[in-house]
Structures are given as structure tokens and as C-alpha cells.
Amino acid sequence: MSDRITLEELAGLIKKAAGITVAPELLKEQADSEFGELGIDSLGMLGIVGELENRFGTALDVDLEHCRTPREFLDQLNSALPAGA
């Protein structure tokens, strides 16, 4: 597993945790669009964060649910992940 979460993985997490299908290509094109514009609300964001915490077996020490765009989310997430996660 990579040390970094990609837009493709984020698209999968959005579908699994928020129940919204966003094509990875669309997510790449709209990486600076707000999550709300993609149909993802605050509960969806909490679900995505919960999935990530389950995956890594630990609470993430960043407020990811407050990120406004996919790019901001991935930047904060990937900078918070320990090497070799």
C-alpha cells in the first residue's frame, strides 16, 4: 500500500462512506471544487474520515471533515499520515 492516498482512492472512499459515486477523472478535474458541489455533505465527510481511521487503526490527528476541497483534504491527510502507513 502506498504511503499516500490518491484521488482514485478518495473516489472509492466517497462511494463507500458517503454513498455518492464520483468518477476519479471528475475528481481530478474538480479537485479544487468544494465537496458540497460534488454532493458530499458533512455526514459524508465524517464517514470518509471514519473509514480512513478504521483503515489505519488510529484516530487521525487532523480535522479532515472541515476540508472544503478534495485537494485540501488529500494534502492535509497525506501530510498527517506516518511514513509507512
PDB file of N, CA and C in Angstrom:
ATOM      1  N   MET A   1       0.844  -1.194   0.000  1.00  0.00           N
ATOM      2  CA  MET A   1       0.000   0.000   0.000  1.00  0.00           C
ATOM      3  C   MET A   1       0.882   1.249   0.000  1.00  0.00           C
ATOM      4  N   SER A   2       0.479   2.208  -0.760  1.00  0.00           N
ATOM      5  CA  SER A   2       1.206   3.465  -0.848  1.00  0.00           C
ATOM      6  C   SER A   2       1.097   4.236   0.469  1.00  0.00           C
ATOM      7  N   ASP A   3       2.082   5.093   0.703  1.00  0.00           N
ATOM      8  CA  ASP A   3       2.043   5.941   1.893  1.00  0.00           C
ATOM      9  C   ASP A   3       1.085   7.110   1.700  1.00  0.00           C
ATOM     10  N   ARG A   4       0.643   7.322   0.471  1.00  0.00           N
ATOM     11  CA  ARG A   4      -0.221   8.465   0.177  1.00  0.00           C
ATOM     12  C   ARG A   4      -1.556   7.986  -0.364  1.00  0.00           C
ATOM     13  N   ILE A   5      -2.611   8.682   0.012  1.00  0.00           N
ATOM     14  CA  ILE A   5      -3.935   8.401  -0.515  1.00  0.00           C
ATOM     15  C   ILE A   5      -4.085   9.217  -1.805  1.00  0.00           C
ATOM     16  N   THR A   6      -4.561   8.571  -2.867  1.00  0.00           N
ATOM     17  CA  THR A   6      -4.703   9.222  -4.166  1.00  0.00           C
ATOM     18  C   THR A   6      -6.139   9.676  -4.389  1.00  0.00           C
ATOM     19  N   LEU A   7      -6.335  10.443  -5.442  1.00  0.00           N
ATOM     20  CA  LEU A   7      -7.689  10.848  -5.813  1.00  0.00           C
ATOM     21  C   LEU A   7      -8.543   9.629  -6.162  1.00  0.00           C
ATOM     22  N   GLU A   8      -7.922   8.616  -6.766  1.00  0.00           N
ATOM     23  CA  GLU A   8      -8.663   7.396  -7.102  1.00  0.00           C
ATOM     24  C   GLU A   8      -9.164   6.711  -5.828  1.00  0.00           C
ATOM     25  N   GLU A   9      -8.299   6.619  -4.823  1.00  0.00           N
ATOM     26  CA  GLU A   9      -8.708   6.014  -3.553  1.00  0.00           C
ATOM     27  C   GLU A   9      -9.777   6.859  -2.870  1.00  0.00           C
ATOM     28  N   LEU A  10      -9.632   8.175  -2.950  1.00  0.00           N
ATOM     29  CA  LEU A  10     -10.631   9.061  -2.358  1.00  0.00           C
ATOM     30  C   LEU A  10     -11.979   8.863  -3.034  1.00  0.00           C
ATOM     31  N   ALA A  11     -12.000   8.686  -4.348  1.00  0.00           N
ATOM     32  CA  ALA A  11     -13.252   8.439  -5.065  1.00  0.00           C
ATOM     33  C   ALA A  11     -13.916   7.168  -4.538  1.00  0.00           C
ATOM     34  N   GLY A  12     -13.122   6.130  -4.279  1.00  0.00           N
ATOM     35  CA  GLY A  12     -13.650   4.891  -3.721  1.00  0.00           C
ATOM     36  C   GLY A  12     -14.195   5.085  -2.320  1.00  0.00           C
ATOM     37  N   LEU A  13     -13.495   5.867  -1.514  1.00  0.00           N
ATOM     38  CA  LEU A  13     -13.950   6.149  -0.152  1.00  0.00           C
ATOM     39  C   LEU A  13     -15.248   6.950  -0.156  1.00  0.00           C
ATOM     40  N   ILE A  14     -15.365   7.883  -1.092  1.00  0.00           N
ATOM     41  CA  ILE A  14     -16.584   8.689  -1.194  1.00  0.00           C
ATOM     42  C   ILE A  14     -17.765   7.774  -1.501  1.00  0.00           C
ATOM     43  N   LYS A  15     -17.568   6.835  -2.421  1.00  0.00           N
ATOM     44  CA  LYS A  15     -18.652   5.919  -2.772  1.00  0.00           C
ATOM     45  C   LYS A  15     -19.000   5.022  -1.588  1.00  0.00           C
ATOM     46  N   LYS A  16     -17.991   4.475  -0.925  1.00  0.00           N
ATOM     47  CA  LYS A  16     -18.225   3.544   0.178  1.00  0.00           C
ATOM     48  C   LYS A  16     -18.828   4.237   1.399  1.00  0.00           C
ATOM     49  N   ALA A  17     -18.270   5.378   1.779  1.00  0.00           N
ATOM     50  CA  ALA A  17     -18.654   6.017   3.038  1.00  0.00           C
ATOM     51  C   ALA A  17     -19.777   7.039   2.903  1.00  0.00           C
ATOM     52  N   ALA A  18     -19.855   7.704   1.748  1.00  0.00           N
ATOM     53  CA  ALA A  18     -20.867   8.746   1.581  1.00  0.00           C
ATOM     54  C   ALA A  18     -21.983   8.309   0.640  1.00  0.00           C
ATOM     55  N   GLY A  19     -21.792   7.168  -0.039  1.00  0.00           N
ATOM     56  CA  GLY A  19     -22.822   6.668  -0.935  1.00  0.00           C
ATOM     57  C   GLY A  19     -22.982   7.473  -2.207  1.00  0.00           C
ATOM     58  N   ILE A  20     -21.951   8.213  -2.576  1.00  0.00           N
ATOM     59  CA  ILE A  20     -22.013   9.060  -3.766  1.00  0.00           C
ATOM     60  C   ILE A  20     -20.919   8.620  -4.727  1.00  0.00           C
ATOM     61  N   THR A  21     -21.303   8.373  -5.960  1.00  0.00           N
ATOM     62  CA  THR A  21     -20.328   7.966  -6.962  1.00  0.00           C
ATOM     63  C   THR A  21     -19.772   9.199  -7.652  1.00  0.00           C
ATOM     64  N   VAL A  22     -18.464   9.391  -7.518  1.00  0.00           N
ATOM     65  CA  VAL A  22     -17.758  10.465  -8.205  1.00  0.00           C
ATOM     66  C   VAL A  22     -16.629   9.788  -8.970  1.00  0.00           C
ATOM     67  N   ALA A  23     -16.664   9.880 -10.283  1.00  0.00           N
ATOM     68  CA  ALA A  23     -15.628   9.253 -11.096  1.00  0.00           C
ATOM     69  C   ALA A  23     -14.266   9.854 -10.743  1.00  0.00           C
ATOM     70  N   PRO A  24     -13.225   9.012 -10.655  1.00  0.00           N
ATOM     71  CA  PRO A  24     -11.890   9.531 -10.357  1.00  0.00           C
ATOM     72  C   PRO A  24     -11.458  10.638 -11.320  1.00  0.00           C
ATOM     73  N   GLU A  25     -11.845  10.511 -12.590  1.00  0.00           N
ATOM     74  CA  GLU A  25     -11.474  11.542 -13.574  1.00  0.00           C
ATOM     75  C   GLU A  25     -12.131  12.875 -13.239  1.00  0.00           C
ATOM     76  N   LEU A  26     -13.391  12.817 -12.817  1.00  0.00           N
ATOM     77  CA  LEU A  26     -14.100  14.034 -12.429  1.00  0.00           C
ATOM     78  C   LEU A  26     -13.469  14.641 -11.181  1.00  0.00           C
ATOM     79  N   LEU A  27     -13.090  13.778 -10.249  1.00  0.00           N
ATOM     80  CA  LEU A  27     -12.459  14.257  -9.022  1.00  0.00           C
ATOM     81  C   LEU A  27     -11.145  14.956  -9.344  1.00  0.00           C
ATOM     82  N   LYS A  28     -10.391  14.413 -10.308  1.00  0.00           N
ATOM     83  CA  LYS A  28      -9.142  15.058 -10.728  1.00  0.00           C
ATOM     84  C   LYS A  28      -9.423  16.429 -11.347  1.00  0.00           C
ATOM     85  N   GLU A  29     -10.434  16.473 -12.223  1.00  0.00           N
ATOM     86  CA  GLU A  29     -10.780  17.730 -12.895  1.00  0.00           C
ATOM     87  C   GLU A  29     -11.298  18.769 -11.908  1.00  0.00           C
ATOM     88  N   GLN A  30     -11.979  18.308 -10.865  1.00  0.00           N
ATOM     89  CA  GLN A  30     -12.621  19.218  -9.921  1.00  0.00           C
ATOM     90  C   GLN A  30     -11.992  19.142  -8.533  1.00  0.00           C
ATOM     91  N   ALA A  31     -10.693  18.909  -8.483  1.00  0.00           N
ATOM     92  CA  ALA A  31     -10.003  18.755  -7.203  1.00  0.00           C
ATOM     93  C   ALA A  31     -10.086  20.015  -6.342  1.00  0.00           C
ATOM     94  N   ASP A  32     -10.341  21.156  -6.973  1.00  0.00           N
ATOM     95  CA  ASP A  32     -10.452  22.402  -6.214  1.00  0.00           C
ATOM     96  C   ASP A  32     -11.895  22.849  -6.039  1.00  0.00           C
ATOM     97  N   SER A  33     -12.848  22.005  -6.438  1.00  0.00           N
ATOM     98  CA  SER A  33     -14.265  22.296  -6.205  1.00  0.00           C
ATOM     99  C   SER A  33     -14.602  21.906  -4.767  1.00  0.00           C
ATOM    100  N   GLU A  34     -15.574  22.577  -4.198  1.00  0.00           N
ATOM    101  CA  GLU A  34     -15.965  22.240  -2.827  1.00  0.00           C
ATOM    102  C   GLU A  34     -16.709  20.913  -2.814  1.00  0.00           C
ATOM    103  N   PHE A  35     -16.550  20.175  -1.713  1.00  0.00           N
ATOM    104  CA  PHE A  35     -17.213  18.885  -1.590  1.00  0.00           C
ATOM    105  C   PHE A  35     -18.721  19.010  -1.796  1.00  0.00           C
ATOM    106  N   GLY A  36     -19.313  20.088  -1.304  1.00  0.00           N
ATOM    107  CA  GLY A  36     -20.752  20.292  -1.470  1.00  0.00           C
ATOM    108  C   GLY A  36     -21.171  20.328  -2.932  1.00  0.00           C
ATOM    109  N   GLU A  37     -20.316  20.883  -3.786  1.00  0.00           N
ATOM    110  CA  GLU A  37     -20.614  20.926  -5.215  1.00  0.00           C
ATOM    111  C   GLU A  37     -20.600  19.523  -5.821  1.00  0.00           C
ATOM    112  N   LEU A  38     -19.904  18.607  -5.176  1.00  0.00           N
ATOM    113  CA  LEU A  38     -19.839  17.221  -5.640  1.00  0.00           C
ATOM    114  C   LEU A  38     -20.930  16.370  -4.987  1.00  0.00           C
ATOM    115  N   GLY A  39     -21.752  16.997  -4.132  1.00  0.00           N
ATOM    116  CA  GLY A  39     -22.853  16.294  -3.480  1.00  0.00           C
ATOM    117  C   GLY A  39     -22.492  15.657  -2.151  1.00  0.00           C
ATOM    118  N   ILE A  40     -21.338  15.999  -1.603  1.00  0.00           N
ATOM    119  CA  ILE A  40     -20.872  15.379  -0.360  1.00  0.00           C
ATOM    120  C   ILE A  40     -21.095  16.354   0.792  1.00  0.00           C
ATOM    121  N   ASP A  41     -21.914  15.939   1.755  1.00  0.00           N
ATOM    122  CA  ASP A  41     -22.222  16.801   2.890  1.00  0.00           C
ATOM    123  C   ASP A  41     -21.330  16.461   4.090  1.00  0.00           C
ATOM    124  N   SER A  42     -21.580  17.120   5.206  1.00  0.00           N
ATOM    125  CA  SER A  42     -20.729  16.941   6.384  1.00  0.00           C
ATOM    126  C   SER A  42     -20.801  15.519   6.933  1.00  0.00           C
ATOM    127  N   LEU A  43     -21.968  14.885   6.861  1.00  0.00           N
ATOM    128  CA  LEU A  43     -22.059  13.499   7.326  1.00  0.00           C
ATOM    129  C   LEU A  43     -21.245  12.572   6.427  1.00  0.00           C
ATOM    130  N   GLY A  44     -21.265  12.848   5.143  1.00  0.00           N
ATOM    131  CA  GLY A  44     -20.437  12.077   4.221  1.00  0.00           C
ATOM    132  C   GLY A  44     -18.959  12.230   4.539  1.00  0.00           C
ATOM    133  N   MET A  45     -18.563  13.449   4.880  1.00  0.00           N
ATOM    134  CA  MET A  45     -17.160  13.699   5.231  1.00  0.00           C
ATOM    135  C   MET A  45     -16.783  12.929   6.492  1.00  0.00           C
ATOM    136  N   LEU A  46     -17.673  12.928   7.479  1.00  0.00           N
ATOM    137  CA  LEU A  46     -17.391  12.174   8.702  1.00  0.00           C
ATOM    138  C   LEU A  46     -17.254  10.684   8.402  1.00  0.00           C
ATOM    139  N   GLY A  47     -18.075  10.182   7.493  1.00  0.00           N
ATOM    140  CA  GLY A  47     -17.982   8.781   7.099  1.00  0.00           C
ATOM    141  C   GLY A  47     -16.660   8.460   6.435  1.00  0.00           C
ATOM    142  N   ILE A  48     -16.197   9.356   5.580  1.00  0.00           N
ATOM    143  CA  ILE A  48     -14.917   9.161   4.894  1.00  0.00           C
ATOM    144  C   ILE A  48     -13.777   9.151   5.908  1.00  0.00           C
ATOM    145  N   VAL A  49     -13.795  10.101   6.835  1.00  0.00           N
ATOM    146  CA  VAL A  49     -12.761  10.153   7.873  1.00  0.00           C
ATOM    147  C   VAL A  49     -12.805   8.886   8.721  1.00  0.00           C
ATOM    148  N   GLY A  50     -14.013   8.428   9.053  1.00  0.00           N
ATOM    149  CA  GLY A  50     -14.150   7.193   9.832  1.00  0.00           C
ATOM    150  C   GLY A  50     -13.571   5.992   9.105  1.00  0.00           C
ATOM    151  N   GLU A  51     -13.806   5.891   7.808  1.00  0.00           N
ATOM    152  CA  GLU A  51     -13.245   4.798   7.010  1.00  0.00           C
ATOM    153  C   GLU A  51     -11.716   4.837   7.045  1.00  0.00           C
ATOM    154  N   LEU A  52     -11.160   6.019   6.925  1.00  0.00           N
ATOM    155  CA  LEU A  52      -9.698   6.160   6.954  1.00  0.00           C
ATOM    156  C   LEU A  52      -9.140   5.786   8.325  1.00  0.00           C
ATOM    157  N   GLU A  53      -9.829   6.205   9.388  1.00  0.00           N
ATOM    158  CA  GLU A  53      -9.367   5.869  10.733  1.00  0.00           C
ATOM    159  C   GLU A  53      -9.426   4.362  10.956  1.00  0.00           C
ATOM    160  N   ASN A  54     -10.462   3.718  10.431  1.00  0.00           N
ATOM    161  CA  ASN A  54     -10.536   2.256  10.527  1.00  0.00           C
ATOM    162  C   ASN A  54      -9.395   1.608   9.746  1.00  0.00           C
ATOM    163  N   ARG A  55      -9.123   2.138   8.569  1.00  0.00           N
ATOM    164  CA  ARG A  55      -8.055   1.569   7.731  1.00  0.00           C
ATOM    165  C   ARG A  55      -6.710   1.638   8.424  1.00  0.00           C
ATOM    166  N   PHE A  56      -6.435   2.772   9.051  1.00  0.00           N
ATOM    167  CA  PHE A  56      -5.122   2.967   9.675  1.00  0.00           C
ATOM    168  C   PHE A  56      -5.096   2.554  11.140  1.00  0.00           C
ATOM    169  N   GLY A  57      -6.263   2.206  11.697  1.00  0.00           N
ATOM    170  CA  GLY A  57      -6.320   1.729  13.065  1.00  0.00           C
ATOM    171  C   GLY A  57      -6.019   2.783  14.111  1.00  0.00           C
ATOM    172  N   THR A  58      -6.220   4.037  13.769  1.00  0.00           N
ATOM    173  CA  THR A  58      -5.942   5.117  14.707  1.00  0.00           C
ATOM    174  C   THR A  58      -6.749   6.356  14.330  1.00  0.00           C
ATOM    175  N   ALA A  59      -7.014   7.187  15.313  1.00  0.00           N
ATOM    176  CA  ALA A  59      -7.654   8.471  15.026  1.00  0.00           C
ATOM    177  C   ALA A  59      -6.656   9.354  14.294  1.00  0.00           C
ATOM    178  N   LEU A  60      -7.132  10.029  13.270  1.00  0.00           N
ATOM    179  CA  LEU A  60      -6.257  10.945  12.528  1.00  0.00           C
ATOM    180  C   LEU A  60      -6.230  12.280  13.267  1.00  0.00           C
ATOM    181  N   ASP A  61      -5.053  12.804  13.417  1.00  0.00           N
ATOM    182  CA  ASP A  61      -4.846  14.000  14.240  1.00  0.00           C
ATOM    183  C   ASP A  61      -5.007  15.293  13.440  1.00  0.00           C
ATOM    184  N   VAL A  62      -5.962  15.293  12.523  1.00  0.00           N
ATOM    185  CA  VAL A  62      -6.257  16.492  11.745  1.00  0.00           C
ATOM    186  C   VAL A  62      -7.768  16.585  11.587  1.00  0.00           C
ATOM    187  N   ASP A  63      -8.273  17.774  11.371  1.00  0.00           N
ATOM    188  CA  ASP A  63      -9.714  17.982  11.212  1.00  0.00           C
ATOM    189  C   ASP A  63     -10.104  17.869   9.742  1.00  0.00           C
ATOM    190  N   LEU A  64      -9.993  16.673   9.206  1.00  0.00           N
ATOM    191  CA  LEU A  64     -10.251  16.466   7.790  1.00  0.00           C
ATOM    192  C   LEU A  64     -11.683  16.779   7.389  1.00  0.00           C
ATOM    193  N   GLU A  65     -12.618  16.566   8.307  1.00  0.00           N
ATOM    194  CA  GLU A  65     -14.013  16.802   7.960  1.00  0.00           C
ATOM    195  C   GLU A  65     -14.310  18.265   7.682  1.00  0.00           C
ATOM    196  N   HIS A  66     -13.371  19.152   8.021  1.00  0.00           N
ATOM    197  CA  HIS A  66     -13.554  20.583   7.765  1.00  0.00           C
ATOM    198  C   HIS A  66     -12.912  21.032   6.455  1.00  0.00           C
ATOM    199  N   CYS A  67     -12.231  20.127   5.775  1.00  0.00           N
ATOM    200  CA  CYS A  67     -11.631  20.473   4.479  1.00  0.00           C
ATOM    201  C   CYS A  67     -12.744  20.775   3.486  1.00  0.00           C
ATOM    202  N   ARG A  68     -12.478  21.737   2.625  1.00  0.00           N
ATOM    203  CA  ARG A  68     -13.515  22.183   1.696  1.00  0.00           C
ATOM    204  C   ARG A  68     -13.395  21.547   0.314  1.00  0.00           C
ATOM    205  N   THR A  69     -12.192  21.127  -0.082  1.00  0.00           N
ATOM    206  CA  THR A  69     -11.998  20.584  -1.419  1.00  0.00           C
ATOM    207  C   THR A  69     -11.240  19.258  -1.354  1.00  0.00           C
ATOM    208  N   PRO A  70     -11.377  18.427  -2.383  1.00  0.00           N
ATOM    209  CA  PRO A  70     -10.601  17.180  -2.410  1.00  0.00           C
ATOM    210  C   PRO A  70      -9.096  17.409  -2.310  1.00  0.00           C
ATOM    211  N   ARG A  71      -8.581  18.436  -2.983  1.00  0.00           N
ATOM    212  CA  ARG A  71      -7.140  18.697  -2.929  1.00  0.00           C
ATOM    213  C   ARG A  71      -6.705  19.047  -1.504  1.00  0.00           C
ATOM    214  N   GLU A  72      -7.468  19.912  -0.840  1.00  0.00           N
ATOM    215  CA  GLU A  72      -7.143  20.288   0.545  1.00  0.00           C
ATOM    216  C   GLU A  72      -7.204  19.057   1.451  1.00  0.00           C
ATOM    217  N   PHE A  73      -8.226  18.225   1.257  1.00  0.00           N
ATOM    218  CA  PHE A  73      -8.393  17.008   2.049  1.00  0.00           C
ATOM    219  C   PHE A  73      -7.172  16.103   1.896  1.00  0.00           C
ATOM    220  N   LEU A  74      -6.787  15.829   0.664  1.00  0.00           N
ATOM    221  CA  LEU A  74      -5.646  14.931   0.429  1.00  0.00           C
ATOM    222  C   LEU A  74      -4.338  15.534   0.920  1.00  0.00           C
ATOM    223  N   ASP A  75      -4.153  16.834   0.730  1.00  0.00           N
ATOM    224  CA  ASP A  75      -2.924  17.479   1.219  1.00  0.00           C
ATOM    225  C   ASP A  75      -2.808  17.329   2.732  1.00  0.00           C
ATOM    226  N   GLN A  76      -3.887  17.607   3.451  1.00  0.00           N
ATOM    227  CA  GLN A  76      -3.850  17.502   4.921  1.00  0.00           C
ATOM    228  C   GLN A  76      -3.710  16.051   5.362  1.00  0.00           C
ATOM    229  N   LEU A  77      -4.472  15.159   4.725  1.00  0.00           N
ATOM    230  CA  LEU A  77      -4.407  13.748   5.075  1.00  0.00           C
ATOM    231  C   LEU A  77      -3.012  13.183   4.852  1.00  0.00           C
ATOM    232  N   ASN A  78      -2.469  13.390   3.676  1.00  0.00           N
ATOM    233  CA  ASN A  78      -1.185  12.802   3.343  1.00  0.00           C
ATOM    234  C   ASN A  78      -0.037  13.388   4.161  1.00  0.00           C
ATOM    235  N   SER A  79      -0.157  14.640   4.562  1.00  0.00           N
ATOM    236  CA  SER A  79       0.895  15.210   5.402  1.00  0.00           C
ATOM    237  C   SER A  79       0.790  14.695   6.843  1.00  0.00           C
ATOM    238  N   ALA A  80      -0.409  14.213   7.231  1.00  0.00           N
ATOM    239  CA  ALA A  80      -0.604  13.721   8.599  1.00  0.00           C
ATOM    240  C   ALA A  80      -0.285  12.237   8.731  1.00  0.00           C
ATOM    241  N   LEU A  81      -0.261  11.517   7.611  1.00  0.00           N
ATOM    242  CA  LEU A  81      -0.017  10.078   7.684  1.00  0.00           C
ATOM    243  C   LEU A  81       1.441   9.789   8.057  1.00  0.00           C
ATOM    244  N   PRO A  82       1.642   8.856   8.961  1.00  0.00           N
ATOM    245  CA  PRO A  82       3.017   8.465   9.276  1.00  0.00           C
ATOM    246  C   PRO A  82       3.624   7.730   8.088  1.00  0.00           C
ATOM    247  N   ALA A  83       4.897   7.857   7.905  1.00  0.00           N
ATOM    248  CA  ALA A  83       5.586   7.131   6.828  1.00  0.00           C
ATOM    249  C   ALA A  83       5.381   5.642   7.028  1.00  0.00           C
ATOM    250  N   GLY A  84       5.108   4.954   5.938  1.00  0.00           N
ATOM    251  CA  GLY A  84       4.917   3.522   6.013  1.00  0.00           C
ATOM    252  C   GLY A  84       3.534   3.098   6.471  1.00  0.00           C
ATOM    253  N   ALA A  85       2.593   4.058   6.509  1.00  0.00           N
ATOM    254  CA  ALA A  85       1.230   3.725   6.955  1.00  0.00           C
ATOM    255  C   ALA A  85       0.560   2.770   5.993  1.00  0.00           C
TER     256      ALA A  85
END
